[in-house]
C-alpha cells in the first residue's frame, strides 16, 4: 500500500492555508537528498515556511516536496524528500500534525490511565431484554 504521508501533508497544508494561517514544516536535515540552506539548520532540523506567499513553484509530490524560496535575500531551490518531513503546523496556532514512522516503526504507546476491563460475565448467563413503552 502507498504511504499516507504525502496525502496527509497536502491535506494539512491545504487546511492551514484555507484557515488563513501560515504552514510550516519541520525537516530532518540529516536525511539523504535534503537540499536546504545549511546555515539555518539547528540541531539537525530546519523549519521552513511553505506558504504560497513564501514559495515559488511549490510542489508536493509522492516522493518529494520542492520549491524556490529566498533565504537571507538569496533565491534557492529547496528539495525535501517526503520521508524527511517530521511535522507540518500552522505558525499562528501550532495546530498541525507530527508524522511517525509509518513503515514498521514503534507502535504508539497506550495511554497510562487506561480504564479497567469490565468484569467477565459468568458462563451460561444470558442477557435479559425488557420491553419499555
C-alpha positions as YAML, in Angstrom:
chain: A
units: angstrom
residues:
- id: 1
  name: UNK
  ca: [0.00, 0.00, 0.00]
- id: 2
  name: UNK
  ca: [1.20, 3.54, -0.74]
- id: 3
  name: UNK
  ca: [2.39, 5.81, 2.06]
- id: 4
  name: UNK
  ca: [-0.27, 8.10, 3.58]
- id: 5
  name: UNK
  ca: [2.26, 10.80, 4.40]
- id: 6
  name: UNK
  ca: [2.26, 12.77, 1.11]
- id: 7
  name: UNK
  ca: [-1.55, 12.79, 1.08]
- id: 8
  name: UNK
  ca: [-1.76, 13.95, 4.71]
- id: 9
  name: UNK
  ca: [0.93, 16.57, 4.10]
- id: 10
  name: UNK
  ca: [-1.02, 18.05, 1.18]
- id: 11
  name: UNK
  ca: [-4.32, 17.91, 3.09]
- id: 12
  name: UNK
  ca: [-2.95, 19.60, 6.23]
- id: 13
  name: UNK
  ca: [-1.19, 22.22, 4.06]
- id: 14
  name: UNK
  ca: [-4.50, 22.99, 2.33]
- id: 15
  name: UNK
  ca: [-6.39, 23.12, 5.65]
- id: 16
  name: UNK
  ca: [-3.85, 25.52, 7.20]
- id: 17
  name: UNK
  ca: [-3.84, 27.73, 4.07]
- id: 18
  name: UNK
  ca: [-7.65, 27.77, 3.87]
- id: 19
  name: UNK
  ca: [-7.71, 28.83, 7.55]
- id: 20
  name: UNK
  ca: [-5.64, 31.93, 6.64]
- id: 21
  name: UNK
  ca: [-2.67, 30.64, 8.61]
- id: 22
  name: UNK
  ca: [0.95, 30.05, 7.61]
- id: 23
  name: UNK
  ca: [2.02, 26.42, 7.07]
- id: 24
  name: UNK
  ca: [5.49, 25.50, 8.32]
- id: 25
  name: UNK
  ca: [7.23, 22.14, 8.05]
- id: 26
  name: UNK
  ca: [9.88, 20.63, 10.30]
- id: 27
  name: UNK
  ca: [12.53, 18.80, 8.29]
- id: 28
  name: UNK
  ca: [15.20, 16.30, 9.36]
- id: 29
  name: UNK
  ca: [18.15, 17.86, 7.52]
- id: 30
  name: UNK
  ca: [20.30, 14.76, 8.07]
- id: 31
  name: UNK
  ca: [18.35, 12.56, 5.66]
- id: 32
  name: UNK
  ca: [19.91, 11.91, 2.26]
- id: 33
  name: UNK
  ca: [18.51, 14.09, -0.52]
- id: 34
  name: UNK
  ca: [17.58, 17.06, 1.68]
- id: 35
  name: UNK
  ca: [18.70, 20.24, -0.09]
- id: 36
  name: UNK
  ca: [18.11, 23.19, 2.24]
- id: 37
  name: UNK
  ca: [20.17, 26.23, 3.30]
- id: 38
  name: UNK
  ca: [22.53, 24.61, 5.83]
- id: 39
  name: UNK
  ca: [23.22, 27.86, 7.68]
- id: 40
  name: UNK
  ca: [19.66, 27.70, 9.07]
- id: 41
  name: UNK
  ca: [19.84, 24.09, 10.28]
- id: 42
  name: UNK
  ca: [19.71, 23.81, 14.09]
- id: 43
  name: UNK
  ca: [20.21, 20.52, 15.94]
- id: 44
  name: UNK
  ca: [19.83, 18.63, 12.67]
- id: 45
  name: UNK
  ca: [16.45, 20.17, 11.84]
- id: 46
  name: UNK
  ca: [15.15, 23.13, 9.88]
- id: 47
  name: UNK
  ca: [11.76, 24.81, 9.92]
- id: 48
  name: UNK
  ca: [10.54, 26.04, 6.53]
- id: 49
  name: UNK
  ca: [7.67, 28.37, 5.70]
- id: 50
  name: UNK
  ca: [5.81, 26.58, 2.89]
- id: 51
  name: UNK
  ca: [3.00, 29.09, 2.39]
- id: 52
  name: UNK
  ca: [2.02, 30.01, -1.14]
- id: 53
  name: UNK
  ca: [3.28, 33.56, -0.49]
- id: 54
  name: UNK
  ca: [6.74, 32.48, 0.71]
- id: 55
  name: UNK
  ca: [7.41, 29.96, -2.04]
- id: 56
  name: UNK
  ca: [7.52, 29.84, -5.81]
- id: 57
  name: UNK
  ca: [6.69, 26.68, -7.75]
- id: 58
  name: UNK
  ca: [5.70, 24.73, -4.61]
- id: 59
  name: UNK
  ca: [5.27, 21.07, -5.49]
- id: 60
  name: UNK
  ca: [4.22, 18.37, -3.05]
- id: 61
  name: UNK
  ca: [4.60, 15.06, -4.82]
- id: 62
  name: UNK
  ca: [4.54, 11.47, -3.65]
- id: 63
  name: UNK
  ca: [8.29, 11.36, -3.01]
- id: 64
  name: UNK
  ca: [9.47, 14.95, -2.69]
- id: 65
  name: UNK
  ca: [8.45, 18.46, -1.69]
- id: 66
  name: UNK
  ca: [10.22, 21.20, -3.64]
- id: 67
  name: UNK
  ca: [10.03, 24.95, -4.08]
- id: 68
  name: UNK
  ca: [12.09, 28.03, -4.75]
- id: 69
  name: UNK
  ca: [12.49, 30.33, -1.77]
- id: 70
  name: UNK
  ca: [14.51, 33.29, -0.56]
- id: 71
  name: UNK
  ca: [16.91, 32.91, 2.35]
- id: 72
  name: UNK
  ca: [18.82, 35.97, 3.51]
- id: 73
  name: UNK
  ca: [17.88, 37.69, 0.24]
- id: 74
  name: UNK
  ca: [19.27, 34.92, -1.97]
- id: 75
  name: UNK
  ca: [16.98, 32.68, -4.02]
- id: 76
  name: UNK
  ca: [17.48, 28.93, -3.58]
- id: 77
  name: UNK
  ca: [15.81, 25.77, -4.85]
- id: 78
  name: UNK
  ca: [14.76, 23.61, -1.88]
- id: 79
  name: UNK
  ca: [14.20, 19.87, -2.13]
- id: 80
  name: UNK
  ca: [12.93, 17.73, 0.72]
- id: 81
  name: UNK
  ca: [12.19, 14.01, 0.42]
- id: 82
  name: UNK
  ca: [8.77, 13.31, 1.97]
- id: 83
  name: UNK
  ca: [10.47, 10.91, 4.43]
- id: 84
  name: UNK
  ca: [12.43, 13.87, 5.85]
- id: 85
  name: UNK
  ca: [9.28, 15.85, 6.78]
- id: 86
  name: UNK
  ca: [8.75, 15.37, 10.50]
- id: 87
  name: UNK
  ca: [5.75, 17.68, 11.00]
- id: 88
  name: UNK
  ca: [3.54, 20.36, 9.49]
- id: 89
  name: UNK
  ca: [1.83, 23.03, 11.59]
- id: 90
  name: UNK
  ca: [0.25, 26.48, 11.47]
- id: 91
  name: UNK
  ca: [2.66, 29.15, 12.75]
- id: 92
  name: UNK
  ca: [-0.17, 31.16, 14.31]
- id: 93
  name: UNK
  ca: [-1.85, 28.36, 16.28]
- id: 94
  name: UNK
  ca: [0.63, 25.50, 16.46]
- id: 95
  name: UNK
  ca: [-2.06, 23.12, 15.18]
- id: 96
  name: UNK
  ca: [-0.97, 20.52, 12.66]
- id: 97
  name: UNK
  ca: [0.40, 17.00, 12.50]
- id: 98
  name: UNK
  ca: [3.54, 15.22, 13.63]
- id: 99
  name: UNK
  ca: [4.44, 12.30, 11.39]
- id: 100
  name: UNK
  ca: [5.62, 9.00, 12.84]
- id: 101
  name: UNK
  ca: [7.38, 6.13, 11.15]
- id: 102
  name: UNK
  ca: [4.55, 4.51, 9.18]
- id: 103
  name: UNK
  ca: [6.67, 1.67, 7.89]
- id: 104
  name: UNK
  ca: [7.44, -0.58, 10.82]
- id: 105
  name: UNK
  ca: [8.30, 1.97, 13.48]
- id: 106
  name: UNK
  ca: [7.38, 1.51, 17.10]
- id: 107
  name: UNK
  ca: [3.68, 1.37, 17.82]
- id: 108
  name: UNK
  ca: [2.24, 4.29, 19.73]
- id: 109
  name: UNK
  ca: [2.27, 3.72, 23.46]
- id: 110
  name: UNK
  ca: [-1.15, 3.36, 25.01]
- id: 111
  name: UNK
  ca: [-2.27, 5.99, 27.49]
- id: 112
  name: UNK
  ca: [-1.19, 5.40, 31.08]
- id: 113
  name: UNK
  ca: [-4.66, 5.82, 32.56]
- id: 114
  name: UNK
  ca: [-6.47, 3.06, 30.67]
- id: 115
  name: UNK
  ca: [-9.85, 2.12, 32.09]
- id: 116
  name: UNK
  ca: [-10.03, -1.31, 33.73]
- id: 117
  name: UNK
  ca: [-11.53, -4.22, 31.82]
- id: 118
  name: UNK
  ca: [-15.20, -4.82, 32.66]
- id: 119
  name: UNK
  ca: [-15.73, -7.90, 34.83]
- id: 120
  name: UNK
  ca: [-16.35, -11.10, 32.90]
- id: 121
  name: UNK
  ca: [-19.91, -12.41, 32.91]
- id: 122
  name: UNK
  ca: [-20.41, -15.84, 34.41]
- id: 123
  name: UNK
  ca: [-20.61, -18.67, 31.89]
- id: 124
  name: UNK
  ca: [-24.12, -19.58, 30.90]
- id: 125
  name: UNK
  ca: [-25.65, -16.21, 31.78]
- id: 126
  name: UNK
  ca: [-27.89, -14.71, 29.16]
- id: 127
  name: UNK
  ca: [-28.76, -11.13, 28.50]
- id: 128
  name: UNK
  ca: [-32.28, -10.22, 29.60]
- id: 129
  name: UNK
  ca: [-34.34, -7.86, 27.48]
- id: 130
  name: UNK
  ca: [-37.25, -5.87, 28.78]
- id: 131
  name: UNK
  ca: [-39.89, -4.12, 26.65]
- id: 132
  name: UNK
  ca: [-40.13, -0.44, 27.55]
- id: 133
  name: UNK
  ca: [-43.15, 1.58, 26.40]
...
